[in-house]
GROMACS .gro file of N, CA and C in nm:
model
  549
    1MET      N    1   7.970  10.574   8.614
    1MET     CA    2   8.088  10.657   8.630
    1MET      C    3   8.197  10.613   8.534
    2THR      N    4   8.266  10.709   8.478
    2THR     CA    5   8.377  10.677   8.388
    2THR      C    6   8.503  10.657   8.469
    3ASP      N    7   8.603  10.597   8.408
    3ASP     CA    8   8.729  10.574   8.476
    3ASP      C    9   8.819  10.696   8.478
    4GLN      N   10   8.790  10.797   8.397
    4GLN     CA   11   8.870  10.918   8.400
    4GLN      C   12   8.779  11.037   8.375
    5ALA      N   13   8.830  11.153   8.407
    5ALA     CA   14   8.751  11.274   8.388
    5ALA      C   15   8.719  11.291   8.240
    6PRO      N   16   8.594  11.331   8.207
    6PRO     CA   17   8.559  11.347   8.066
    6PRO      C   18   8.639  11.457   7.998
    7ASP      N   19   8.695  11.549   8.077
    7ASP     CA   20   8.771  11.659   8.018
    7ASP      C   21   8.921  11.638   8.027
    8ALA      N   22   8.966  11.514   8.052
    8ALA     CA   23   9.109  11.484   8.059
    8ALA      C   24   9.175  11.514   7.924
    9ASP      N   25   9.298  11.562   7.930
    9ASP     CA   26   9.372  11.598   7.808
    9ASP      C   27   9.428  11.471   7.743
   10PRO      N   28   9.379  11.433   7.625
   10PRO     CA   29   9.426  11.309   7.560
   10PRO      C   30   9.570  11.318   7.510
   11ASP      N   31   9.626  11.439   7.503
   11ASP     CA   32   9.763  11.456   7.455
   11ASP      C   33   9.868  11.432   7.562
   12ILE      N   34   9.827  11.424   7.688
   12ILE     CA   35   9.921  11.400   7.797
   12ILE      C   36   9.910  11.252   7.836
   13PRO      N   37  10.020  11.177   7.824
   13PRO     CA   38  10.013  11.035   7.859
   13PRO      C   39   9.985  11.016   8.008
   14GLY      N   40   9.903  10.916   8.039
   14GLY     CA   41   9.870  10.885   8.178
   14GLY      C   42   9.991  10.831   8.253
   15LYS      N   43   9.981  10.834   8.386
   15LYS     CA   44  10.087  10.780   8.471
   15LYS      C   45  10.027  10.680   8.569
   16PRO      N   46  10.098  10.571   8.594
   16PRO     CA   47  10.047  10.473   8.691
   16PRO      C   48  10.052  10.530   8.833
   17THR      N   49   9.968  10.477   8.917
   17THR     CA   50   9.962  10.519   9.057
   17THR      C   51  10.099  10.514   9.124
   18SER      N   52  10.175  10.411   9.094
   18SER     CA   53  10.305  10.392   9.160
   18SER      C   54  10.408  10.497   9.123
   19ALA      N   55  10.387  10.569   9.013
   19ALA     CA   56  10.487  10.666   8.966
   19ALA      C   57  10.507  10.781   9.064
   20SER      N   58  10.407  10.814   9.141
   20SER     CA   59  10.420  10.928   9.231
   20SER      C   60  10.398  10.893   9.378
   21ARG      N   61  10.363  10.771   9.407
   21ARG     CA   62  10.339  10.727   9.545
   21ARG      C   63  10.463  10.755   9.630
   22THR      N   64  10.443  10.803   9.752
   22THR     CA   65  10.557  10.833   9.838
   22THR      C   66  10.524  10.810   9.985
   23THR      N   67  10.627  10.799  10.066
   23THR     CA   68  10.614  10.790  10.212
   23THR      C   69  10.707  10.890  10.275
   24LEU      N   70  10.655  10.969  10.365
   24LEU     CA   71  10.733  11.065  10.443
   24LEU      C   72  10.733  11.013  10.587
   25SER      N   73  10.850  11.001  10.648
   25SER     CA   74  10.858  10.953  10.786
   25SER      C   75  10.921  11.059  10.875
   26HIS      N   76  10.868  11.067  10.998
   26HIS     CA   77  10.914  11.171  11.090
   26HIS      C   78  10.897  11.119  11.233
   27ILE      N   79  10.998  11.141  11.317
   27ILE     CA   80  10.985  11.102  11.456
   27ILE      C   81  10.928  11.220  11.535
   28MET      N   82  10.830  11.191  11.619
   28MET     CA   83  10.762  11.296  11.694
   28MET      C   84  10.840  11.329  11.822
   29THR      N   85  10.859  11.459  11.847
   29THR     CA   86  10.934  11.504  11.964
   29THR      C   87  10.845  11.590  12.053
   30GLN      N   88  10.899  11.632  12.163
   30GLN     CA   89  10.827  11.716  12.258
   30GLN      C   90  10.776  11.845  12.192
   31ASN      N   91  10.848  11.895  12.093
   31ASN     CA   92  10.806  12.017  12.023
   31ASN      C   93  10.676  12.000  11.946
   32ASP      N   94  10.634  11.876  11.923
   32ASP     CA   95  10.515  11.847  11.843
   32ASP      C   96  10.388  11.829  11.926
   33THR      N   97  10.398  11.843  12.059
   33THR     CA   98  10.284  11.808  12.144
   33THR      C   99  10.186  11.922  12.167
   34ASN      N  100  10.065  11.882  12.203
   34ASN     CA  101   9.961  11.976  12.243
   34ASN      C  102   9.953  11.980  12.396
   35LEU      N  103   9.854  12.046  12.450
   35LEU     CA  104   9.841  12.060  12.596
   35LEU      C  105   9.808  11.929  12.666
   36LEU      N  106   9.764  11.829  12.591
   36LEU     CA  107   9.732  11.699  12.650
   36LEU      C  108   9.851  11.604  12.647
   37GLY      N  109   9.961  11.648  12.587
   37GLY     CA  110  10.081  11.565  12.584
   37GLY      C  111  10.088  11.469  12.467
   38THR      N  112   9.991  11.477  12.376
   38THR     CA  113   9.997  11.397  12.254
   38THR      C  114  10.034  11.489  12.139
   39VAL      N  115  10.063  11.432  12.024
   39VAL     CA  116  10.104  11.513  11.910
   39VAL      C  117   9.987  11.598  11.862
   40HIS      N  118  10.015  11.723  11.838
   40HIS     CA  119   9.915  11.820  11.793
   40HIS      C  120   9.864  11.782  11.654
   41GLY      N  121   9.732  11.786  11.636
   41GLY     CA  122   9.672  11.752  11.507
   41GLY      C  123   9.725  11.835  11.393
   42GLY      N  124   9.757  11.962  11.421
   42GLY     CA  125   9.809  12.049  11.317
   42GLY      C  126   9.945  12.005  11.265
   43VAL      N  127  10.026  11.944  11.353
   43VAL     CA  128  10.156  11.890  11.311
   43VAL      C  129  10.134  11.777  11.210
   44ILE      N  130  10.038  11.691  11.240
   44ILE     CA  131  10.008  11.579  11.151
   44ILE      C  132   9.949  11.632  11.020
   45MET      N  133   9.862  11.733  11.030
   45MET     CA  134   9.802  11.788  10.908
   45MET      C  135   9.908  11.849  10.816
   46LYS      N  136  10.010  11.910  10.874
   46LYS     CA  137  10.119  11.965  10.792
   46LYS      C  138  10.195  11.853  10.723
   47LEU      N  139  10.225  11.746  10.796
   47LEU     CA  140  10.294  11.632  10.734
   47LEU      C  141  10.210  11.573  10.622
   48VAL      N  142  10.079  11.563  10.645
   48VAL     CA  143   9.987  11.511  10.544
   48VAL      C  144   9.992  11.600  10.419
   49ASP      N  145   9.984  11.732  10.440
   49ASP     CA  146   9.987  11.825  10.327
   49ASP      C  147  10.122  11.820  10.254
   50ASP      N  148  10.230  11.808  10.329
   50ASP     CA  149  10.364  11.797  10.268
   50ASP      C  150  10.374  11.674  10.179
   51ALA      N  151  10.332  11.558  10.232
   51ALA     CA  152  10.341  11.434  10.155
   51ALA      C  153  10.249  11.439  10.033
   52ALA      N  154  10.127  11.488  10.054
   52ALA     CA  155  10.032  11.497   9.944
   52ALA      C  156  10.081  11.594   9.836
   53GLY      N  157  10.142  11.704   9.879
   53GLY     CA  158  10.196  11.801   9.783
   53GLY      C  159  10.309  11.743   9.700
   54ALA      N  160  10.393  11.663   9.764
   54ALA     CA  161  10.502  11.598   9.690
   54ALA      C  162  10.446  11.503   9.585
   55VAL      N  163  10.345  11.426   9.623
   55VAL     CA  164  10.282  11.332   9.530
   55VAL      C  165  10.216  11.407   9.414
   56ALA      N  166  10.143  11.514   9.447
   56ALA     CA  167  10.074  11.591   9.342
   56ALA      C  168  10.174  11.654   9.245
   57GLY      N  169  10.284  11.707   9.298
   57GLY     CA  170  10.388  11.765   9.213
   57GLY      C  171  10.454  11.662   9.124
   58ARG      N  172  10.481  11.545   9.182
   58ARG     CA  173  10.541  11.436   9.103
   58ARG      C  174  10.448  11.393   8.991
   59HIS      N  175  10.320  11.372   9.028
   59HIS     CA  176  10.226  11.322   8.928
   59HIS      C  177  10.205  11.424   8.816
   60SER      N  178  10.191  11.549   8.854
   60SER     CA  179  10.159  11.652   8.755
   60SER      C  180  10.283  11.704   8.681
   61GLY      N  181  10.402  11.671   8.733
   61GLY     CA  182  10.525  11.714   8.667
   61GLY      C  183  10.557  11.861   8.690
   62GLY      N  184  10.512  11.916   8.801
   62GLY     CA  185  10.539  12.056   8.831
   62GLY      C  186  10.461  12.102   8.952
   63PRO      N  187  10.454  12.232   8.973
   63PRO     CA  188  10.388  12.284   9.093
   63PRO      C  189  10.240  12.246   9.101
   64ALA      N  190  10.198  12.217   9.223
   64ALA     CA  191  10.056  12.190   9.251
   64ALA      C  192  10.026  12.249   9.387
   65VAL      N  193   9.909  12.308   9.400
   65VAL     CA  194   9.871  12.374   9.525
   65VAL      C  195   9.751  12.303   9.587
   66THR      N  196   9.745  12.309   9.720
   66THR     CA  197   9.633  12.250   9.792
   66THR      C  198   9.508  12.331   9.763
   67ALA      N  199   9.405  12.266   9.710
   67ALA     CA  200   9.278  12.332   9.683
   67ALA      C  201   9.180  12.308   9.798
   68SER      N  202   9.182  12.188   9.853
   68SER     CA  203   9.095  12.158   9.966
   68SER      C  204   9.142  12.032  10.037
   69MET      N  205   9.101  12.022  10.162
   69MET     CA  206   9.119  11.898  10.237
   69MET      C  207   8.977  11.849  10.263
   70ASP      N  208   8.942  11.742  10.197
   70ASP     CA  209   8.807  11.689  10.206
   70ASP      C  210   8.778  11.635  10.345
   71GLU      N  211   8.873  11.564  10.397
   71GLU     CA  212   8.848  11.493  10.521
   71GLU      C  213   8.981  11.462  10.588
   72MET      N  214   8.986  11.479  10.719
   72MET     CA  215   9.103  11.436  10.797
   72MET      C  216   9.048  11.364  10.917
   73ALA      N  217   9.068  11.235  10.923
   73ALA     CA  218   9.019  11.155  11.034
   73ALA      C  219   9.137  11.113  11.121
   74PHE      N  220   9.130  11.146  11.250
   74PHE     CA  221   9.229  11.103  11.347
   74PHE      C  222   9.172  10.982  11.420
   75LEU      N  223   9.237  10.868  11.406
   75LEU     CA  224   9.183  10.744  11.460
   75LEU      C  225   9.241  10.707  11.596
   76GLU      N  226   9.366  10.742  11.619
   76GLU     CA  227   9.436  10.712  11.745
   76GLU      C  228   9.529  10.828  11.776
   77PRO      N  229   9.555  10.853  11.904
   77PRO     CA  230   9.653  10.958  11.937
   77PRO      C  231   9.795  10.916  11.901
   78ILE      N  232   9.876  11.014  11.870
   78ILE     CA  233  10.018  10.991  11.839
   78ILE      C  234  10.097  11.051  11.954
   79ARG      N  235  10.201  10.979  11.998
   79ARG     CA  236  10.277  11.021  12.116
   79ARG      C  237  10.419  11.060  12.081
   80VAL      N  238  10.480  11.134  12.172
   80VAL     CA  239  10.622  11.165  12.159
   80VAL      C  240  10.698  11.033  12.150
   81GLY      N  241  10.791  11.025  12.059
   81GLY     CA  242  10.867  10.902  12.040
   81GLY      C  243  10.809  10.812  11.933
   82ASP      N  244  10.693  10.844  11.883
   82ASP     CA  245  10.636  10.765  11.774
   82ASP      C  246  10.705  10.803  11.643
   83LEU      N  247  10.733  10.702  11.563
   83LEU     CA  248  10.783  10.722  11.428
   83LEU      C  249  10.659  10.721  11.339
   84VAL      N  250  10.631  10.834  11.277
   84VAL     CA  251  10.510  10.849  11.195
   84VAL      C  252  10.547  10.834  11.048
   85HIS      N  253  10.469  10.754  10.978
   85HIS     CA  254  10.485  10.733  10.835
   85HIS      C  255  10.360  10.786  10.766
   86VAL      N  256  10.379  10.880  10.673
   86VAL     CA  257  10.268  10.939  10.599
   86VAL      C  258  10.279  10.888  10.456
   87LYS      N  259  10.185  10.802  10.418
   87LYS     CA  260  10.186  10.740  10.285
   87LYS      C  261  10.082  10.809  10.198
   88ALA      N  262  10.123  10.852  10.079
   88ALA     CA  263  10.032  10.927   9.992
   88ALA      C  264  10.039  10.875   9.848
   89GLN      N  265   9.924  10.887   9.780
   89GLN     CA  266   9.917  10.852   9.638
   89GLN      C  267   9.803  10.927   9.572
   90VAL      N  268   9.815  10.947   9.441
   90VAL     CA  269   9.706  11.007   9.364
   90VAL      C  270   9.600  10.899   9.345
   91ASN      N  271   9.477  10.933   9.383
   91ASN     CA  272   9.366  10.839   9.367
   91ASN      C  273   9.286  10.864   9.240
   92TRP      N  274   9.278  10.991   9.199
   92TRP     CA  275   9.193  11.029   9.087
   92TRP      C  276   9.244  11.159   9.027
   93THR      N  277   9.223  11.177   8.898
   93THR     CA  278   9.261  11.303   8.834
   93THR      C  279   9.147  11.354   8.749
   94GLY      N  280   9.137  11.486   8.746
   94GLY     CA  281   9.048  11.555   8.654
   94GLY      C  282   9.135  11.617   8.546
   95ARG      N  283   9.091  11.729   8.490
   95ARG     CA  284   9.170  11.795   8.387
   95ARG      C  285   9.289  11.867   8.449
   96THR      N  286   9.267  11.939   8.559
   96THR     CA  287   9.376  12.014   8.623
   96THR      C  288   9.389  11.982   8.771
   97SER      N  289   9.304  11.896   8.822
   97SER     CA  290   9.306  11.865   8.966
   97SER      C  291   9.330  11.718   8.991
   98MET      N  292   9.370  11.689   9.114
   98MET     CA  293   9.401  11.552   9.156
   98MET      C  294   9.352  11.532   9.297
   99GLU      N  295   9.294  11.416   9.326
   99GLU     CA  296   9.268  11.380   9.464
   99GLU      C  297   9.385  11.294   9.511
  100VAL      N  298   9.441  11.332   9.626
  100VAL     CA  299   9.550  11.255   9.686
  100VAL      C  300   9.498  11.194   9.815
  101GLY      N  301   9.511  11.064   9.827
  101GLY     CA  302   9.475  10.994   9.950
  101GLY      C  303   9.598  10.977  10.036
  102VAL      N  304   9.580  10.996  10.167
  102VAL     CA  305   9.692  10.988  10.260
  102VAL      C  306   9.654  10.897  10.376
  103LYS      N  307   9.745  10.808  10.410
  103LYS     CA  308   9.728  10.718  10.525
  103LYS      C  309   9.843  10.747  10.622
  104VAL      N  310   9.808  10.768  10.749
  104VAL     CA  311   9.909  10.798  10.851
  104VAL      C  312   9.922  10.677  10.942
  105LEU      N  313  10.046  10.630  10.958
  105LEU     CA  314  10.077  10.516  11.044
  105LEU      C  315  10.175  10.561  11.152
  106ALA      N  316  10.169  10.499  11.269
  106ALA     CA  317  10.263  10.532  11.377
  106ALA      C  318  10.312  10.405  11.443
  107GLU      N  319  10.438  10.408  11.480
  107GLU     CA  320  10.499  10.296  11.554
  107GLU      C  321  10.595  10.354  11.656
  108ARG      N  322  10.616  10.282  11.763
  108ARG     CA  323  10.712  10.326  11.864
  108ARG      C  324  10.852  10.317  11.805
  109TRP      N  325  10.932  10.418  11.828
  109TRP     CA  326  11.065  10.425  11.769
  109TRP      C  327  11.156  10.314  11.819
  110ASN      N  328  11.132  10.261  11.939
  110ASN     CA  329  11.224  10.164  11.999
  110ASN      C  330  11.162  10.025  12.014
  111GLU      N  331  11.056   9.998  11.941
  111GLU     CA  332  10.992   9.867  11.949
  111GLU      C  333  10.980   9.808  11.809
  112SER      N  334  10.967   9.678  11.801
  112SER     CA  335  10.955   9.613  11.671
  112SER      C  336  10.812   9.565  11.647
  113THR      N  337  10.715   9.641  11.695
  113THR     CA  338  10.575   9.607  11.673
  113THR      C  339  10.527   9.672  11.543
  114PRO      N  340  10.425   9.615  11.483
  114PRO     CA  341  10.375   9.672  11.357
  114PRO      C  342  10.320   9.814  11.377
  115ALA      N  343  10.328   9.892  11.274
  115ALA     CA  344  10.274  10.028  11.277
  115ALA      C  345  10.121  10.021  11.284
  116THR      N  346  10.063  10.121  11.350
  116THR     CA  347   9.918  10.131  11.366
  116THR      C  348   9.864  10.241  11.275
  117HIS      N  349   9.751  10.214  11.211
  117HIS     CA  350   9.684  10.315  11.129
  117HIS      C  351   9.622  10.418  11.223
  118VAL      N  352   9.673  10.542  11.219
  118VAL     CA  353   9.628  10.645  11.314
  118VAL      C  354   9.550  10.758  11.248
  119GLY      N  355   9.547  10.765  11.116
  119GLY     CA  356   9.474  10.872  11.051
  119GLY      C  357   9.468  10.856  10.901
  120SER      N  358   9.370  10.923  10.842
  120SER     CA  359   9.354  10.923  10.697
  120SER      C  360   9.306  11.060  10.652
  121ALA      N  361   9.339  11.095  10.530
  121ALA     CA  362   9.296  11.224  10.476
  121ALA      C  363   9.283  11.215  10.325
  122TYR      N  364   9.199  11.303  10.271
  122TYR     CA  365   9.183  11.319  10.126
  122TYR      C  366   9.198  11.466  10.094
  123LEU      N  367   9.289  11.498  10.005
  123LEU     CA  368   9.314  11.636   9.966
  123LEU      C  369   9.298  11.650   9.816
  124VAL      N  370   9.258  11.768   9.773
  124VAL     CA  371   9.249  11.798   9.631
  124VAL      C  372   9.356  11.902   9.600
  125PHE      N  373   9.436  11.874   9.499
  125PHE     CA  374   9.541  11.965   9.454
  125PHE      C  375   9.510  12.010   9.312
  126ALA      N  376   9.547  12.133   9.283
  126ALA     CA  377   9.535  12.186   9.147
  126ALA      C  378   9.677  12.210   9.095
  127ALA      N  379   9.703  12.161   8.976
  127ALA     CA  380   9.832  12.187   8.912
  127ALA      C  381   9.830  12.328   8.856
  128VAL      N  382   9.941  12.400   8.876
  128VAL     CA  383   9.948  12.538   8.828
  128VAL      C  384  10.076  12.560   8.748
  129ASP      N  385  10.070  12.659   8.657
  129ASP     CA  386  10.189  12.694   8.580
  129ASP      C  387  10.265  12.805   8.653
  130ALA      N  388  10.365  12.860   8.588
  130ALA     CA  389  10.450  12.963   8.650
  130ALA      C  390  10.373  13.089   8.687
  131ASP      N  391  10.260  13.112   8.622
  131ASP     CA  392  10.177  13.229   8.651
  131ASP      C  393  10.067  13.199   8.750
  132GLY      N  394  10.065  13.076   8.803
  132GLY     CA  395   9.962  13.039   8.899
  132GLY      C  396   9.830  12.999   8.835
  133LYS      N  397   9.830  12.980   8.704
  133LYS     CA  398   9.708  12.942   8.631
  133LYS      C  399   9.700  12.789   8.624
  134PRO      N  400   9.578  12.735   8.627
  134PRO     CA  401   9.563  12.589   8.618
  134PRO      C  402   9.626  12.533   8.491
  135ARG      N  403   9.684  12.413   8.505
  135ARG     CA  404   9.741  12.344   8.389
  135ARG      C  405   9.696  12.198   8.392
  136ALA      N  406   9.695  12.137   8.277
  136ALA     CA  407   9.648  11.999   8.264
  136ALA      C  408   9.741  11.901   8.334
  137VAL      N  409   9.682  11.792   8.385
  137VAL     CA  410   9.759  11.687   8.452
  137VAL      C  411   9.738  11.554   8.380
  138PRO      N  412   9.835  11.464   8.393
  138PRO     CA  413   9.816  11.331   8.335
  138PRO      C  414   9.705  11.255   8.408
  139THR      N  415   9.636  11.171   8.336
  139THR     CA  416   9.539  11.081   8.398
  139THR      C  417   9.614  10.982   8.486
  140VAL      N  418   9.558  10.948   8.601
  140VAL     CA  419   9.620  10.845   8.684
  140VAL      C  420   9.568  10.709   8.636
  141ILE      N  421   9.658  10.613   8.629
  141ILE     CA  422   9.622  10.478   8.585
  141ILE      C  423   9.632  10.384   8.704
  142PRO      N  424   9.517  10.344   8.761
  142PRO     CA  425   9.521  10.250   8.874
  142PRO      C  426   9.583  10.117   8.831
  143GLU      N  427   9.668  10.063   8.918
  143GLU     CA  428   9.740   9.941   8.882
  143GLU      C  429   9.690   9.816   8.953
  144THR      N  430   9.640   9.832   9.074
  144THR     CA  431   9.597   9.717   9.153
  144THR      C  432   9.448   9.727   9.183
  145GLU      N  433   9.393   9.621   9.237
  145GLU     CA  434   9.252   9.624   9.276
  145GLU      C  435   9.230   9.731   9.382
  146ARG      N  436   9.324   9.748   9.474
  146ARG     CA  437   9.314   9.853   9.577
  146ARG      C  438   9.315   9.991   9.512
  147ASP      N  439   9.402  10.011   9.413
  147ASP     CA  440   9.406  10.139   9.341
  147ASP      C  441   9.272  10.165   9.270
  148ARG      N  442   9.215  10.061   9.209
  148ARG     CA  443   9.087  10.077   9.139
  148ARG      C  444   8.976  10.113   9.237
  149ARG      N  445   8.976  10.051   9.356
  149ARG     CA  446   8.877  10.084   9.459
  149ARG      C  447   8.893  10.229   9.502
  150ARG      N  448   9.017  10.271   9.528
  150ARG     CA  449   9.043  10.409   9.569
  150ARG      C  450   8.999  10.508   9.461
  151HIS      N  451   9.022  10.471   9.336
  151HIS     CA  452   8.982  10.555   9.223
  151HIS      C  453   8.830  10.573   9.220
  152GLN      N  454   8.757  10.464   9.237
  152GLN     CA  455   8.611  10.471   9.238
  152GLN      C  456   8.560  10.552   9.357
  153GLU      N  457   8.619  10.531   9.474
  153GLU     CA  458   8.577  10.606   9.593
  153GLU      C  459   8.606  10.755   9.575
  154ALA      N  460   8.717  10.788   9.511
  154ALA     CA  461   8.751  10.928   9.485
  154ALA      C  462   8.648  10.993   9.394
  155GLN      N  463   8.599  10.918   9.295
  155GLN     CA  464   8.495  10.971   9.207
  155GLN      C  465   8.368  11.002   9.286
  156ILE      N  466   8.335  10.919   9.382
  156ILE     CA  467   8.218  10.943   9.466
  156ILE      C  468   8.240  11.070   9.550
  157ARG      N  469   8.358  11.083   9.609
  157ARG     CA  470   8.386  11.205   9.687
  157ARG      C  471   8.379  11.329   9.599
  158ARG      N  472   8.429  11.321   9.477
  158ARG     CA  473   8.422  11.436   9.386
  158ARG      C  474   8.278  11.472   9.356
  159THR      N  475   8.196  11.373   9.327
  159THR     CA  476   8.054  11.397   9.301
  159THR      C  477   7.989  11.467   9.421
  160HIS      N  478   8.021  11.422   9.540
  160HIS     CA  479   7.965  11.483   9.662
  160HIS      C  480   8.016  11.625   9.681
  161ARG      N  481   8.145  11.648   9.655
  161ARG     CA  482   8.201  11.785   9.666
  161ARG      C  483   8.127  11.880   9.573
  162LEU      N  484   8.110  11.838   9.448
  162LEU     CA  485   8.044  11.924   9.350
  162LEU      C  486   7.897  11.947   9.386
  163ALA      N  487   7.829  11.843   9.433
  163ALA     CA  488   7.687  11.857   9.472
  163ALA      C  489   7.674  11.950   9.592
  164ARG      N  490   7.762  11.937   9.689
  164ARG     CA  491   7.759  12.023   9.808
  164ARG      C  492   7.784  12.168   9.767
  165ARG      N  493   7.883  12.191   9.683
  165ARG     CA  494   7.914  12.326   9.637
  165ARG      C  495   7.795  12.388   9.562
  166ARG      N  496   7.731  12.308   9.476
  166ARG     CA  497   7.615  12.355   9.401
  166ARG      C  498   7.498  12.386   9.495
  167ALA      N  499   7.471  12.299   9.593
  167ALA     CA  500   7.361  12.321   9.687
  167ALA      C  501   7.383  12.448   9.769
  168ILE      N  502   7.505  12.473   9.812
  168ILE     CA  503   7.534  12.593   9.890
  168ILE      C  504   7.517  12.717   9.804
  169ARG      N  505   7.567  12.713   9.681
  169ARG     CA  506   7.552  12.827   9.590
  169ARG      C  507   7.404  12.856   9.565
  170GLU      N  508   7.325  12.751   9.541
  170GLU     CA  509   7.181  12.770   9.516
  170GLU      C  510   7.111  12.827   9.639
  171LEU      N  511   7.146  12.782   9.757
  171LEU     CA  512   7.087  12.834   9.880
  171LEU      C  513   7.120  12.982   9.897
  172ARG      N  514   7.244  13.018   9.873
  172ARG     CA  515   7.283  13.159   9.886
  172ARG      C  516   7.211  13.246   9.784
  173GLU      N  517   7.198  13.197   9.661
  173GLU     CA  518   7.126  13.273   9.558
  173GLU      C  519   6.980  13.290   9.597
  174LYS      N  520   6.921  13.187   9.653
  174LYS     CA  521   6.781  13.193   9.697
  174LYS      C  522   6.765  13.296   9.808
  175ARG      N  523   6.858  13.298   9.903
  175ARG     CA  524   6.850  13.393  10.014
  175ARG      C  525   6.866  13.536   9.964
  176VAL      N  526   6.952  13.557   9.867
  176VAL     CA  527   6.968  13.690   9.809
  176VAL      C  528   6.838  13.731   9.740
  177ALA      N  529   6.778  13.639   9.663
  177ALA     CA  530   6.654  13.668   9.592
  177ALA      C  531   6.540  13.700   9.689
  178GLU      N  532   6.544  13.640   9.808
  178GLU     CA  533   6.441  13.666   9.910
  178GLU      C  534   6.472  13.789   9.993
  179GLY      N  535   6.584  13.854   9.963
  179GLY     CA  536   6.622  13.974  10.040
  179GLY      C  537   6.684  13.944  10.174
  180LEU      N  538   6.732  13.823  10.191
  180LEU     CA  539   6.792  13.782  10.318
  180LEU      C  540   6.944  13.785  10.308
  181VAL      N  541   6.996  13.894  10.253
  181VAL     CA  542   7.141  13.908  10.234
  181VAL      C  543   7.208  13.929  10.369
  182GLU      N  544   7.315  13.854  10.392
  182GLU     CA  545   7.389  13.864  10.517
  182GLU      C  546   7.524  13.932  10.492
  183ASP      N  547   7.582  13.986  10.598
  183ASP     CA  548   7.715  14.047  10.586
  183ASP      C  549   7.821  13.943  10.569
   0.00000   0.00000   0.00000
């Protein structure tokens, strides 16, 4: 595996991981709960998308749209009164796309205990121009050993995304060729 996408634009200078890394914090209220009395997963997913979008826009230097959410893992429930911290950074870049990794932490608003890791997500963003067309993004430059690990893991996820997409397309083409077309 290479350290950057083979189609990366050499005319755009790379940016270090720290240049766009951000944390969004929000206190959870009664308005955020589901029927079980814990914070609704959709509320957390919106915060994740908001933080990831900010990071993607910062890294790419302009608008970026959510292309996919690879994975959203909820590890612990979040409760009313929890102060939630959503930490995001660009893990990998292609020519026009970026994988953003997000870590969700929660702590009680009125206690001095360490925050707990309650969720993680990986999203893919595409940088777009004013007409909504894809535009080139800077290569991300991992700075720490953790950044380098995240970069390598992101490459593996990208390979799996592309393989899954190709396998589904081939299956659908095969079914059409066999006359098994579905509505």
